PDB file of C-alpha atoms in Angstrom:
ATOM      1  CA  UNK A   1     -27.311 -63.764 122.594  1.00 83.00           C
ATOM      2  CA  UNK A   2     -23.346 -64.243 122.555  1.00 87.00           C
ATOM      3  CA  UNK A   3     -23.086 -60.881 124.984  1.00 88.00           C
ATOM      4  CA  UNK A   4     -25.542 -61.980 127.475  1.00 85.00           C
ATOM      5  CA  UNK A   5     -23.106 -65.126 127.510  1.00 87.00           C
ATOM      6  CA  UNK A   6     -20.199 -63.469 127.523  1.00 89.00           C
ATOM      7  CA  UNK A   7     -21.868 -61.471 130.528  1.00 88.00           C
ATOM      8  CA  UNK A   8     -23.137 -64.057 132.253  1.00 86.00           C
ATOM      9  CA  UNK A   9     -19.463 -65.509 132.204  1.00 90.00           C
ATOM     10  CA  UNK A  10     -17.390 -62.261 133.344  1.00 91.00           C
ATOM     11  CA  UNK A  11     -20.218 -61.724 136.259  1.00 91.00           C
ATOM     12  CA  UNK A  12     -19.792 -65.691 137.797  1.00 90.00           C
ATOM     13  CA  UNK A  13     -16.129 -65.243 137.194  1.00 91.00           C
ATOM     14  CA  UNK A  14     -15.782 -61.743 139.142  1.00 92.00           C
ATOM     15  CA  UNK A  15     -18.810 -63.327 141.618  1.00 93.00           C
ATOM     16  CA  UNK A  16     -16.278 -66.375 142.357  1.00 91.00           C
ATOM     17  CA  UNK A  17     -13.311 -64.701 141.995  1.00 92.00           C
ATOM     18  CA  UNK A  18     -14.569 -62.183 144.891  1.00 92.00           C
ATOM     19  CA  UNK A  19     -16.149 -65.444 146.971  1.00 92.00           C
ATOM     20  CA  UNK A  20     -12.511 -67.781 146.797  1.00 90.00           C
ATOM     21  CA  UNK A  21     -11.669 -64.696 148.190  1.00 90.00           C
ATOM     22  CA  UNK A  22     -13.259 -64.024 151.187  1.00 90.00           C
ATOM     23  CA  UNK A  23     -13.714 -67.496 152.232  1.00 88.00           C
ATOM     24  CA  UNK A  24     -10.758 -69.357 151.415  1.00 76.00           C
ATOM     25  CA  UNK A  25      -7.983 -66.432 150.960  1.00 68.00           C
ATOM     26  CA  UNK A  26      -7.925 -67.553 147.145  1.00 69.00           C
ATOM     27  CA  UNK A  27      -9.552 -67.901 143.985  1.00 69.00           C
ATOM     28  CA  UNK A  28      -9.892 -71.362 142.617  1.00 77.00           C
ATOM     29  CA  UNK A  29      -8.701 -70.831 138.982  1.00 83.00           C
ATOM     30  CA  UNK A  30     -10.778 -69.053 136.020  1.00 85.00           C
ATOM     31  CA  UNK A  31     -13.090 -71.903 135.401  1.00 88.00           C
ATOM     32  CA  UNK A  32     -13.349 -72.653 139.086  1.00 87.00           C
ATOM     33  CA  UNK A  33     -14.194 -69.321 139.616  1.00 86.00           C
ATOM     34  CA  UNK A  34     -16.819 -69.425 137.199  1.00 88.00           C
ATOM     35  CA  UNK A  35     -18.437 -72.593 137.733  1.00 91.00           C
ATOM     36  CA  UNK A  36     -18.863 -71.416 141.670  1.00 91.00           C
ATOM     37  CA  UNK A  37     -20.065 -67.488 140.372  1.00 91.00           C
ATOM     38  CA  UNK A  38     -22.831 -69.118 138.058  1.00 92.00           C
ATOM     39  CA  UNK A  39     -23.307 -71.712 140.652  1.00 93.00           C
ATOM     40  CA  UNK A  40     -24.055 -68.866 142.927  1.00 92.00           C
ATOM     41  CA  UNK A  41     -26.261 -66.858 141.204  1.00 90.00           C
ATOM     42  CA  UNK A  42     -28.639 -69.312 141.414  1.00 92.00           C
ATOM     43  CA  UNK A  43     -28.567 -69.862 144.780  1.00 93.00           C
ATOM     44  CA  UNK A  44     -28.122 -66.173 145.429  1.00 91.00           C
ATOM     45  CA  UNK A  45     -31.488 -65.328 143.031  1.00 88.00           C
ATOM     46  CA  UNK A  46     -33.323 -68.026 144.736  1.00 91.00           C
ATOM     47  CA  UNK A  47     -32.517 -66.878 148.426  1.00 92.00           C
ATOM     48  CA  UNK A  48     -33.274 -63.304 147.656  1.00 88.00           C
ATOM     49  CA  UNK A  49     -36.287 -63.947 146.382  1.00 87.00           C
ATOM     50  CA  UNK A  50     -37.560 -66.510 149.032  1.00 91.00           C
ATOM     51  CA  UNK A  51     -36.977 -64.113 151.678  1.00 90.00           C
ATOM     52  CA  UNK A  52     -38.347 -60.884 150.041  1.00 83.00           C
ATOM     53  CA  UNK A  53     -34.370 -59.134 149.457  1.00 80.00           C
ATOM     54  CA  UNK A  54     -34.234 -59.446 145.698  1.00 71.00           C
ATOM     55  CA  UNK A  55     -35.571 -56.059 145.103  1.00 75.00           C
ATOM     56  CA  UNK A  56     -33.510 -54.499 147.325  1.00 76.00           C
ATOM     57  CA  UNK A  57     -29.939 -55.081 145.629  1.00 75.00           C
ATOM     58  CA  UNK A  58     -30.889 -53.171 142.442  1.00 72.00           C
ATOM     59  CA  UNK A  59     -30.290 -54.541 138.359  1.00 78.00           C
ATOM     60  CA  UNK A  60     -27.336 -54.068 136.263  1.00 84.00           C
ATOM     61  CA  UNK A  61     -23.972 -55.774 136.134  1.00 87.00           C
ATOM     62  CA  UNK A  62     -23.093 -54.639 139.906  1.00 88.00           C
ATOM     63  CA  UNK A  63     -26.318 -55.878 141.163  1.00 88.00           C
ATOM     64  CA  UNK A  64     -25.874 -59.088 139.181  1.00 89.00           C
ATOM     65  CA  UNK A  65     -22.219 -59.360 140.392  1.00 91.00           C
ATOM     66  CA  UNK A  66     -23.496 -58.576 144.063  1.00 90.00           C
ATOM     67  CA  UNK A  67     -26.266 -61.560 143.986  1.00 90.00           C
ATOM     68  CA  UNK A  68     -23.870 -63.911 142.568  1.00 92.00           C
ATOM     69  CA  UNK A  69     -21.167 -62.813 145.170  1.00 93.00           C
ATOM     70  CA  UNK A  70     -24.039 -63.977 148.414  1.00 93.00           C
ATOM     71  CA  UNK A  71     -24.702 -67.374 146.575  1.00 94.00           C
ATOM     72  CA  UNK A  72     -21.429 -67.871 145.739  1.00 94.00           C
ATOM     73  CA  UNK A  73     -20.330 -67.380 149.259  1.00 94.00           C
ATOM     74  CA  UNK A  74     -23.289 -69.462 150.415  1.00 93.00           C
ATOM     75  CA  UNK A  75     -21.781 -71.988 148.846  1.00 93.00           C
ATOM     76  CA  UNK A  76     -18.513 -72.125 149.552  1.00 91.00           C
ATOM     77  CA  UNK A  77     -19.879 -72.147 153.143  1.00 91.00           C
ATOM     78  CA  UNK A  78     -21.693 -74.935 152.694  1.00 90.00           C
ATOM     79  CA  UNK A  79     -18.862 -77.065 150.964  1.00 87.00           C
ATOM     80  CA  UNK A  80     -16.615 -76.091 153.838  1.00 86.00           C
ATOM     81  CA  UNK A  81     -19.019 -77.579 156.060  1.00 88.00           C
ATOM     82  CA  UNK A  82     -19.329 -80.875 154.351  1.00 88.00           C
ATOM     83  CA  UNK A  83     -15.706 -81.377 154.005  1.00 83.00           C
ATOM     84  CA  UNK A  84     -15.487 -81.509 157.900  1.00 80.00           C
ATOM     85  CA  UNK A  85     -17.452 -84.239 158.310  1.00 79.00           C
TER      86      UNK A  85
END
Protein backbone atom coordinates (compact mmCIF):
# COMPACT_ATOMS: atom_id res chain seq x y z
CA UNK A 1 0.00 0.00 0.00
CA UNK A 2 2.74 2.73 1.00
CA UNK A 3 4.78 1.71 -2.47
CA UNK A 4 1.91 2.01 -4.74
CA UNK A 5 1.78 5.60 -3.03
CA UNK A 6 5.05 6.29 -3.14
CA UNK A 7 4.69 5.24 -6.95
CA UNK A 8 1.88 6.92 -7.70
CA UNK A 9 3.78 10.11 -6.36
CA UNK A 10 7.29 9.73 -8.28
CA UNK A 11 5.12 8.90 -11.65
CA UNK A 12 2.75 12.45 -11.35
CA UNK A 13 5.91 14.14 -10.27
CA UNK A 14 8.16 12.88 -13.36
CA UNK A 15 4.55 13.14 -15.53
CA UNK A 16 4.48 17.03 -14.47
CA UNK A 17 7.85 17.58 -14.24
CA UNK A 18 8.14 16.39 -18.08
CA UNK A 19 4.62 18.48 -18.94
CA UNK A 20 5.95 22.18 -17.13
CA UNK A 21 8.38 21.26 -19.46
CA UNK A 22 7.24 21.13 -22.72
CA UNK A 23 4.57 23.60 -22.34
CA UNK A 24 5.75 26.29 -20.28
CA UNK A 25 9.78 25.86 -20.51
CA UNK A 26 9.57 24.99 -16.64
CA UNK A 27 8.47 22.86 -13.99
CA UNK A 28 6.18 24.35 -11.44
CA UNK A 29 7.86 23.16 -8.17
CA UNK A 30 7.74 19.43 -6.64
CA UNK A 31 4.24 19.63 -5.40
CA UNK A 32 3.13 21.56 -8.44
CA UNK A 33 4.53 19.07 -10.42
CA UNK A 34 2.74 16.48 -8.73
CA UNK A 35 -0.57 17.82 -8.25
CA UNK A 36 -0.61 18.48 -12.33
CA UNK A 37 1.11 14.58 -12.98
CA UNK A 38 -1.77 12.97 -10.80
CA UNK A 39 -4.08 15.51 -12.17
CA UNK A 40 -3.12 14.15 -15.49
CA UNK A 41 -3.34 10.73 -15.19
CA UNK A 42 -6.73 10.98 -14.86
CA UNK A 43 -7.42 12.85 -17.63
CA UNK A 44 -4.82 10.96 -19.61
CA UNK A 45 -6.58 7.30 -18.46
CA UNK A 46 -9.90 8.70 -19.26
CA UNK A 47 -8.98 10.03 -22.87
CA UNK A 48 -7.21 6.87 -23.76
CA UNK A 49 -9.78 4.89 -22.96
CA UNK A 50 -12.68 6.95 -24.54
CA UNK A 51 -11.03 6.87 -27.76
CA UNK A 52 -9.85 3.18 -27.86
CA UNK A 53 -5.63 4.21 -27.27
CA UNK A 54 -5.28 2.88 -23.75
CA UNK A 55 -4.09 -0.44 -24.85
CA UNK A 56 -1.79 0.75 -27.06
CA UNK A 57 0.78 2.59 -24.61
CA UNK A 58 1.63 -0.63 -22.71
CA UNK A 59 1.70 -1.12 -18.39
CA UNK A 60 4.51 -0.53 -16.13
CA UNK A 61 6.02 2.61 -14.67
CA UNK A 62 6.97 4.02 -18.33
CA UNK A 63 3.57 3.41 -19.59
CA UNK A 64 2.11 4.95 -16.43
CA UNK A 65 4.60 7.89 -16.69
CA UNK A 66 3.68 8.18 -20.54
CA UNK A 67 -0.32 8.42 -19.81
CA UNK A 68 0.20 10.83 -17.13
CA UNK A 69 2.66 12.89 -19.37
CA UNK A 70 -0.66 13.30 -22.36
CA UNK A 71 -3.10 14.34 -19.48
CA UNK A 72 -0.81 16.32 -17.89
CA UNK A 73 -0.07 18.19 -21.02
CA UNK A 74 -3.79 18.25 -21.80
CA UNK A 75 -4.05 20.17 -19.08
CA UNK A 76 -1.71 22.57 -19.02
CA UNK A 77 -3.20 23.30 -22.49
CA UNK A 78 -6.30 23.83 -21.32
CA UNK A 79 -5.27 26.23 -18.36
CA UNK A 80 -3.27 28.21 -20.89
CA UNK A 81 -6.32 28.68 -22.75
CA UNK A 82 -8.44 29.93 -19.95
CA UNK A 83 -5.94 32.33 -18.73
CA UNK A 84 -6.31 34.24 -22.12
CA UNK A 85 -9.59 35.02 -21.77
Amino acid sequence: MLMNIIVFLIVGGIAGWLAGLIIKGRGFGIVGDIIVGIIGAFIGGFILTAVGLAGLIGAGIIGAIVVALIGAIILLLIIKLIKKL
